[in-house]
mmCIF file of C-alpha atoms in Angstrom:
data_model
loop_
_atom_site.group_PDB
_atom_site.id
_atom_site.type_symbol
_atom_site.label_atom_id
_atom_site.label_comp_id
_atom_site.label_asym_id
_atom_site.label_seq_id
_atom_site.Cartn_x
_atom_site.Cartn_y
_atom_site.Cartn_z
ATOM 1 C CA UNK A 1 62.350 71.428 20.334
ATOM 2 C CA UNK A 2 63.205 74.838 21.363
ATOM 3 C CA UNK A 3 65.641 75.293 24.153
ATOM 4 C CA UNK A 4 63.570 76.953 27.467
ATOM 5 C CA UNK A 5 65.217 79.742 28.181
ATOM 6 C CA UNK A 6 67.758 80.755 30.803
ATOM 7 C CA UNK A 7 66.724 82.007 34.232
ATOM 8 C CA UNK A 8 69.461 84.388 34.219
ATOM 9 C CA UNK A 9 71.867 85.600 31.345
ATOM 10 C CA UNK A 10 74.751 87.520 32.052
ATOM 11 C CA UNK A 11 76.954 88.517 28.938
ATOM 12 C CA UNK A 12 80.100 90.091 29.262
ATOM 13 C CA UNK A 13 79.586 92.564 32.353
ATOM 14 C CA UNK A 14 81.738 95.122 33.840
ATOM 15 C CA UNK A 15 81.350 97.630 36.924
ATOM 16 C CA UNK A 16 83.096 100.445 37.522
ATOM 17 C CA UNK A 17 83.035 102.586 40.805
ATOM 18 C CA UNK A 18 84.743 105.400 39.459
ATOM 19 C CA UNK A 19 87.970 104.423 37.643
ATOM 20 C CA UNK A 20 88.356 101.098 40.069
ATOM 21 C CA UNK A 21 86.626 98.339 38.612
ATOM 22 C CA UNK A 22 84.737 95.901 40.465
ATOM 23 C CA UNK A 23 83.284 93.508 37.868
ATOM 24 C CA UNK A 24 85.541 92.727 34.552
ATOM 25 C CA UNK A 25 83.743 90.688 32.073
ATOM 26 C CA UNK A 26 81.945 88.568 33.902
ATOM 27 C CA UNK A 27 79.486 86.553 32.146
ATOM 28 C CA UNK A 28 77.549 83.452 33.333
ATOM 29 C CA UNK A 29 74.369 81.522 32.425
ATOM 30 C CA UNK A 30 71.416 79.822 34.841
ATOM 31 C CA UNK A 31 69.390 77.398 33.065
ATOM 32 C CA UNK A 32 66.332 76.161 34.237
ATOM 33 C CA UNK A 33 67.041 72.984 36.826
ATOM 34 C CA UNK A 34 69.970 74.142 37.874
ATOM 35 C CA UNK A 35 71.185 75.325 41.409
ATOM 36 C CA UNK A 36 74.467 77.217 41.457
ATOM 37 C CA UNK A 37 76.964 78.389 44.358
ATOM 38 C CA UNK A 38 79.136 81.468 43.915
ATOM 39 C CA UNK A 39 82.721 81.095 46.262
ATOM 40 C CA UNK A 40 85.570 83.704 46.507
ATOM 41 C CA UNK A 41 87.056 86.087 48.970
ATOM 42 C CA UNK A 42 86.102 89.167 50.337
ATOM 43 C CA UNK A 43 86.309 91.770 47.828
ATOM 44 C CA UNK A 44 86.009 89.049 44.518
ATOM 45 C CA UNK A 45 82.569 91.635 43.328
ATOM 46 C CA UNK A 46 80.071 89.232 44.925
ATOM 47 C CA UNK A 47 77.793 91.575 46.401
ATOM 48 C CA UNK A 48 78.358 94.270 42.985
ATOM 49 C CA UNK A 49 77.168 91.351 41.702
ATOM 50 C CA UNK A 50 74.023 90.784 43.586
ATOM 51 C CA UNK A 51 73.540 94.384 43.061
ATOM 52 C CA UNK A 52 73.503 94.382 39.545
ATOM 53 C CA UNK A 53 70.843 91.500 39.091
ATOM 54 C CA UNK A 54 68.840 93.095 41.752
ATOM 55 C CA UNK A 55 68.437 96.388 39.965
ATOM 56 C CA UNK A 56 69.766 98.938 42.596
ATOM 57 C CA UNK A 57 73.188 99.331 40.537
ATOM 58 C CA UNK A 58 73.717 99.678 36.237
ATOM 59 C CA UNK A 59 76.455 97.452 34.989
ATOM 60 C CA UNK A 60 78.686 99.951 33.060
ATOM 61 C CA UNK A 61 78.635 97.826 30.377
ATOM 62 C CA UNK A 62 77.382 94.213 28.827
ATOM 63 C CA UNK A 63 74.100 92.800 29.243
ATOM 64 C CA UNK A 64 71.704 91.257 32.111
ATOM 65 C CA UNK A 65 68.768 88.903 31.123
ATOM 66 C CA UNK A 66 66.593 87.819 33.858
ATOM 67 C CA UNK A 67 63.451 85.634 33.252
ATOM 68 C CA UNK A 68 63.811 86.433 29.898
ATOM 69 C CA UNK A 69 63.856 90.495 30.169
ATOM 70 C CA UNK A 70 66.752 92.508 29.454
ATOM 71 C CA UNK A 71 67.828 95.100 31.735
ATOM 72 C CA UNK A 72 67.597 98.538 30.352
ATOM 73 C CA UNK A 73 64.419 97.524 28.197
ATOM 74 C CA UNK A 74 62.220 96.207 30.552
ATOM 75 C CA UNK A 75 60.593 97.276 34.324
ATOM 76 C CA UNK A 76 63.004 95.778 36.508
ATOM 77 C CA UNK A 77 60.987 96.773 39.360
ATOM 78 C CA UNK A 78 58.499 94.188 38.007
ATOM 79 C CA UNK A 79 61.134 91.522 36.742
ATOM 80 C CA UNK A 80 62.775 91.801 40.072
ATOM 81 C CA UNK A 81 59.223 90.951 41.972
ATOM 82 C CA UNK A 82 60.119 87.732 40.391
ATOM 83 C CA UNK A 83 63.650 87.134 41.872
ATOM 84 C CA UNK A 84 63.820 86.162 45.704
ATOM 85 C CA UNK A 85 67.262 87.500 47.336
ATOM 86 C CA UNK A 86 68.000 86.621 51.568
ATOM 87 C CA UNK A 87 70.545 88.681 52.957
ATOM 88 C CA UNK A 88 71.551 89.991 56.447
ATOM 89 C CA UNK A 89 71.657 93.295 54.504
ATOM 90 C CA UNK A 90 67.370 92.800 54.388
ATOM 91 C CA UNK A 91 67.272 92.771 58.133
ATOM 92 C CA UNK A 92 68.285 96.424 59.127
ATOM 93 C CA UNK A 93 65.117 97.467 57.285
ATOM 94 C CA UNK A 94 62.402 95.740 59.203
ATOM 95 C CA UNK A 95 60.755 97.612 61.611
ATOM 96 C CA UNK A 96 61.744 95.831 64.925
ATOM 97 C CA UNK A 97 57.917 95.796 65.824
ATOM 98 C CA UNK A 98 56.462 94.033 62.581
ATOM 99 C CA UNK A 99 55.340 90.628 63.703
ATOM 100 C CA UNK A 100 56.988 87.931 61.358
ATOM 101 C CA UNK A 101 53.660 87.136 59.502
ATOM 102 C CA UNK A 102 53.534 90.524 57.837
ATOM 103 C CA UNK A 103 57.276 90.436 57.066
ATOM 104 C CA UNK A 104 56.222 87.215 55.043
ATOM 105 C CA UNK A 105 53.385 88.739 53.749
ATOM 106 C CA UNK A 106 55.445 91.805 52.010
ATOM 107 C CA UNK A 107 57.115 89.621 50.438
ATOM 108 C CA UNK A 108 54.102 89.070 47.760
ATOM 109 C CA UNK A 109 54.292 92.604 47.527
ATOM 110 C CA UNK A 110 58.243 93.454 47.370
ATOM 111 C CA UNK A 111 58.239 95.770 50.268
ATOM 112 C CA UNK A 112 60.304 95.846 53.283
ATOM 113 C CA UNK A 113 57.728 97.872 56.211
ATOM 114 C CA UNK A 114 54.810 96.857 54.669
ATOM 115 C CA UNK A 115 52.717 99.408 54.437
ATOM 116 C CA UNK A 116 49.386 98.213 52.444
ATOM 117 C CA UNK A 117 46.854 96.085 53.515
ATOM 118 C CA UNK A 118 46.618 92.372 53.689
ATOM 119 C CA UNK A 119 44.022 89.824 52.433
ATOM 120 C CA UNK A 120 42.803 86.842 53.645
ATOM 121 C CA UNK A 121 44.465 84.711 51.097
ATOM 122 C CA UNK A 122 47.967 86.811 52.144
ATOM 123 C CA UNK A 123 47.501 85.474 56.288
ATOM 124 C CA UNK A 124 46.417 81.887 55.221
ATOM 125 C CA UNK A 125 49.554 81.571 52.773
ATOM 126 C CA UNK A 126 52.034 83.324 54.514
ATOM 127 C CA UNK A 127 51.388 81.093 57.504
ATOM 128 C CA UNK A 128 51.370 78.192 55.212
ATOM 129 C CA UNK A 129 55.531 79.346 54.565
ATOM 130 C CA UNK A 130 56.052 79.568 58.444
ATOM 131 C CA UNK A 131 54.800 76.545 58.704
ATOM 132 C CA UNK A 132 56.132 74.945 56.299
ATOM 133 C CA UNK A 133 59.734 76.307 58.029
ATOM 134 C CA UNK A 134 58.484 75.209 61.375
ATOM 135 C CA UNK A 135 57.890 78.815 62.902
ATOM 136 C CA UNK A 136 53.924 79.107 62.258
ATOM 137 C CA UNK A 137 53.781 80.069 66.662
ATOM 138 C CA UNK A 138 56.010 83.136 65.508
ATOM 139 C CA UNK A 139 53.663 84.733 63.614
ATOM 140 C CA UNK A 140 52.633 87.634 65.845
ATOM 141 C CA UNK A 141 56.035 87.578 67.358
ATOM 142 C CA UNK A 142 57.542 91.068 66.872
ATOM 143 C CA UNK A 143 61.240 90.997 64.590
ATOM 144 C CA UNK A 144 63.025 92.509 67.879
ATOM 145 C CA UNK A 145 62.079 89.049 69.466
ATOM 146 C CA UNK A 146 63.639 86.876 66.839
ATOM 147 C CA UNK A 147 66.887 84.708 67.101
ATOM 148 C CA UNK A 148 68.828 85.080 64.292
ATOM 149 C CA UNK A 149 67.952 81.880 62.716
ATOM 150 C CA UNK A 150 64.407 82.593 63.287
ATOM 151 C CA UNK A 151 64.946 85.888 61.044
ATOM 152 C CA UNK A 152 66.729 83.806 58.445
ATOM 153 C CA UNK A 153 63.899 80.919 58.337
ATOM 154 C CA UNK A 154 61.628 84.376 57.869
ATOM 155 C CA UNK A 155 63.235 85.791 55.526
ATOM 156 C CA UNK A 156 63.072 82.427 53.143
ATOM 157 C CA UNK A 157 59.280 82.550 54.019
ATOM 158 C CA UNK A 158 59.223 86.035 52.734
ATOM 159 C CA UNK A 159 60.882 85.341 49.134
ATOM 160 C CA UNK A 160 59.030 82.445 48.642
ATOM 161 C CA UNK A 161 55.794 84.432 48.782
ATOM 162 C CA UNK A 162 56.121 85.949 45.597
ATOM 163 C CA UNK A 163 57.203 82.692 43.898
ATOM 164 C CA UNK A 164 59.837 83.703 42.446
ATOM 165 C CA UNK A 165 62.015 82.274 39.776
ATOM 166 C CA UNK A 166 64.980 82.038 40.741
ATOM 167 C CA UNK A 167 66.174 82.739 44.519
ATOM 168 C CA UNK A 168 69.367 84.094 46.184
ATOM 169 C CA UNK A 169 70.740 83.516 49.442
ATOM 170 C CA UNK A 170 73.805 85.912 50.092
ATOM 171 C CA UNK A 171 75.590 84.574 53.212
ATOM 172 C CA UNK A 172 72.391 82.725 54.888
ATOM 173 C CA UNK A 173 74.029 80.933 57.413
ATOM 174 C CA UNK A 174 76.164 83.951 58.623
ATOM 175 C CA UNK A 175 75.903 84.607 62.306
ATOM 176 C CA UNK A 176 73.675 80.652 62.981
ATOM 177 C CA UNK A 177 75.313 78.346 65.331
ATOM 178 C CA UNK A 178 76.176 74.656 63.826
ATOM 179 C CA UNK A 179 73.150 72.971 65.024
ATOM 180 C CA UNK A 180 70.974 76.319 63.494
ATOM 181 C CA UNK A 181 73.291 76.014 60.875
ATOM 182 C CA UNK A 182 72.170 72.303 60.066
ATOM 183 C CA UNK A 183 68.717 72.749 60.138
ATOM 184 C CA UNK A 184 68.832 76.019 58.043
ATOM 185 C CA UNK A 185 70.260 73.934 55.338
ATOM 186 C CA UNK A 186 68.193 70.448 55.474
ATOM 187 C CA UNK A 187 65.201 73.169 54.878
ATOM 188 C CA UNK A 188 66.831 74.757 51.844
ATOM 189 C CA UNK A 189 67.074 71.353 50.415
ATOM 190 C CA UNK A 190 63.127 70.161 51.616
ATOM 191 C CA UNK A 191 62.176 73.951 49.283
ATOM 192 C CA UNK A 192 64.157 72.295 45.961
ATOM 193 C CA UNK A 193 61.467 68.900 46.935
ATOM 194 C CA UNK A 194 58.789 71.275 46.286
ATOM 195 C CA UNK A 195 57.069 71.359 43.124
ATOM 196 C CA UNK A 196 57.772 73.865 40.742
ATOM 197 C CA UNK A 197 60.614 74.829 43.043
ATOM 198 C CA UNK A 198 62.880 77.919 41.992
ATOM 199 C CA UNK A 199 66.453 77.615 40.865
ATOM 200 C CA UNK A 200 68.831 78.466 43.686
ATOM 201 C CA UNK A 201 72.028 80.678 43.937
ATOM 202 C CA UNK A 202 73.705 80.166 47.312
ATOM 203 C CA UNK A 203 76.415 82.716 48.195
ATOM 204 C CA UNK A 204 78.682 81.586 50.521
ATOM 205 C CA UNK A 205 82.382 81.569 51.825
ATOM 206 C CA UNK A 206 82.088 77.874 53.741
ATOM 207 C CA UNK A 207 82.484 74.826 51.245
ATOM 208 C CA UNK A 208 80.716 72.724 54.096
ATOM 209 C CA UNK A 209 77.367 74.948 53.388
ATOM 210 C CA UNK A 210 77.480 72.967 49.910
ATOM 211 C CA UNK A 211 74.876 70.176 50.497
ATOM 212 C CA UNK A 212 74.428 67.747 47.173
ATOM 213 C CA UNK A 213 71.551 70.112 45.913
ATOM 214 C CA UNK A 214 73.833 72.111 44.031
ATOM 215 C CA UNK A 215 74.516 71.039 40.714
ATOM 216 C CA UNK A 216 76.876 74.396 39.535
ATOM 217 C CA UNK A 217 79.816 76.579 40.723
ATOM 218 C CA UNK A 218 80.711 80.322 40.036
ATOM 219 C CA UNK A 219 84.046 81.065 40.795
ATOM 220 C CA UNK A 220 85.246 84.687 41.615
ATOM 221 C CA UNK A 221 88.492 86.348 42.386
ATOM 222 C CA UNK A 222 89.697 90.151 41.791
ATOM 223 C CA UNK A 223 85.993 91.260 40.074
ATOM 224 C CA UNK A 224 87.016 88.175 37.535
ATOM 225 C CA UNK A 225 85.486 84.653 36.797
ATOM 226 C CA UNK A 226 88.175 82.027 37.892
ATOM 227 C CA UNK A 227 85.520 78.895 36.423
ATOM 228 C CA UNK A 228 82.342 78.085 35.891
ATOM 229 C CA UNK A 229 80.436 75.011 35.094
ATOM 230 C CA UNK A 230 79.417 71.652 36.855
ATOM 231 C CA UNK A 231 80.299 71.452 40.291
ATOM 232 C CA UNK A 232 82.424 68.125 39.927
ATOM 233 C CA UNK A 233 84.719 70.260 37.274
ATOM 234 C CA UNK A 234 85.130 73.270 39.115
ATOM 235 C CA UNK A 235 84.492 72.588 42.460
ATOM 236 C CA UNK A 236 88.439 71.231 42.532
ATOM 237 C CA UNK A 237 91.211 72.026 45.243
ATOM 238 C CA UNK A 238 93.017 73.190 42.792
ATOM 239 C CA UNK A 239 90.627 75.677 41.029
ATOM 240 C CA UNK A 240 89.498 77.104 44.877
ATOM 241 C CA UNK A 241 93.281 77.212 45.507
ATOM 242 C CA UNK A 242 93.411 79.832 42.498
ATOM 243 C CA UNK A 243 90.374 81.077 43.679
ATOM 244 C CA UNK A 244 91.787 82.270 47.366
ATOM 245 C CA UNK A 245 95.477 82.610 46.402
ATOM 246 C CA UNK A 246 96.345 80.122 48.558
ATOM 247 C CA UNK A 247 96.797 76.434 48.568
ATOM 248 C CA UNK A 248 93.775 74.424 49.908
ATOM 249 C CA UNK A 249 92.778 70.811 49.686
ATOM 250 C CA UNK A 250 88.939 69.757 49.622
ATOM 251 C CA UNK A 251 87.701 67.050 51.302
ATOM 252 C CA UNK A 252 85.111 65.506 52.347
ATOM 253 C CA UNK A 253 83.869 63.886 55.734
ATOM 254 C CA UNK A 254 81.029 61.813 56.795
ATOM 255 C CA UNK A 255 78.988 63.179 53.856
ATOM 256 C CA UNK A 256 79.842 67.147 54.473
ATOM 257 C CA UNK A 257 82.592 69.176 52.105
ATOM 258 C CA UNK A 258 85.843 70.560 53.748
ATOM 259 C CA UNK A 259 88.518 72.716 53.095
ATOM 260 C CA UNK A 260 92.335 72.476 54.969
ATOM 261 C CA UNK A 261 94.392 75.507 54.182
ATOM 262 C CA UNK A 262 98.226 73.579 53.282
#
C-alpha cells in the first residue's frame, strides 16, 4: 500500500537576509495524523519559518512541499488557501469595524477586509464556526469591540472556513489571561475531535500550552534544528535545556507540563 503523502515536506532549507542567515538546513516532515509543536527562543527562525510555508518569503535554497505541491512549481496562492495560520500578526489588518461574522467568512476566501460578497451558505457556516467556539452572539459585533480572546476564538473560526489541511497557530495564547488561556486550549483539542480534522502546528514558547493532543516536537535554536521526532523523545529537559542554553527541568503537575529554570 502506498504511503499517503506528507502534509508538509521541508528538505534541507536555508534563509538568508542578506549575508545573516536565519534558517540553516532545516528540514522536517508532517505526516498525515500528526500534530506537531515548534519551541525555541526568540530569534531561533520561527516566524522565517512561518513565512516561508506561507508564501510571503523564498527560501534561498532547498525545497518546500505542501499538500503535495512544491513551491516554485505550483500557485502557492492556491496551495496556501489550503493552509490555516492564527497569529496576532493577522489582527492589525482587520478593519476595526468588520463585524466578526465576515472576518470568518473571508476566511473561505483568503482575504483579510473582505471585500466580495457573501452567500447564504457563507452566513449559515460561518456562524456554524462561532458557534461551534461559543461566540455565535458576536457575530455583528464590530473587531474594535472584541476581547482579545474573543479575536483569537475568531480567528480559529476564520481558518477553519476554508478547511484547510493543515493549520498553524503562531503564539495563540499570547496576551489571554489563564482562565482565557484554558478555555482557548480545551477548544483546540474539541477541533482535533472533529472529523476529518486538520493536522496542527502549535507555535509556542510555554511548555504548559502542550495539552496531550500533540503527538510531535520541532526543536529550534540559532536558525538550526536542535531535534525532531515524537514528543516523548524530544520533548526531554535535557534536549529543551540545549534548546534555550540554559539548564531547565520539565515537569509535570496535576496533568499540565512545566518548566523550572535550575
Amino acid at each position: 500500500m502506498r504511503s499517503p503523502l506528507p502534509l508538509l515536506d521541508i528538505s534541507d532549507v536555508k534563509a538568508h537576509r542578506g549575508q545573516t542567515a536565519i534558517l540553516r538546513d532545516i528540514s522536517w516532515r508532517v505526516q498525515p495524523g500528526e500534530n506537531w509543536v515548534i519551541m525555541g527562543p526568540n530569534g531561533c527562525g520561527k516566524t522565517t519559518l512561518l513565512r516561508l510555508l506561507a508564501g510571503y518569503l523564498s527560501p534561498s535554497s532547498g525545497d518546500i512541499s505542501l499538500l503535495g505541491q512544491r513551491y516554485g512549481e505550483s500557485d502557492w496562492r492556491e496551495v496556501r488557501e489550503k493552509l490555516g495560520i492564527v497569529s496576532s500578526s493577522l489582527q492589525a489588518s482587520i478593519p476595526p469595524a468588520e463585524p466578526a461574522l465576515e472576518t470568518v467568512i473571508s476566511g473561505r476566501y483568503a482575504q483579510l477586509d473582505f471585500w466580495g460578497t457573501a452567500t447564504d451558505d457563507d452566513r449559515r457556516a460561518a456562524r456554524r464556526w462561532l458557534k461551534q467556539f461559543g461566540i455565535v452572539h458576536l457575530a455583528e459585533r464590530p473587531w474594535l469591540y472584541l476581547s482579545q480572546g474573543e479575536r483569537q476564538r475568531v480567528l480559529i473560526a476564520r481558518s477553519l472556513m476554508a478547511r484547510p489541511r493543515l493549520l498553524v497557530l503562531d503564539e495563540p495564547c499570547a496576551g489571554l489571561d489563564p482562565i482565557a488561556r484554558a478555555r482557548f486550549l480545551a477548544q483546540i483539542d474539541a477541533v482535533t475531535a472533529r472529523p476529518h480534522s486538520p493536522g496542527l502546528v502549535l507555535v509556542t514558547h510555554h511548555v504548559e500550552e502542550i495539552t496531550s493532543i500533540f503527538t510531535h516536537v520541532l526543536l529550534l535554536a540559532a536558525g538550526r534544528v536542535v531535534a525532531s521526532g515524537p514528543r516523548r523523545e524530544v520533548l526531554t529537559s535535557a534536549l529543551l535545556s540545549k534548546t534555550f542554553g540554559a539548564p531547565v527541568v520539565l515537569s509535570t503537575r496535576r496533568g499540565r507540563l512545566g518548566l523550572d529554570v535550575v
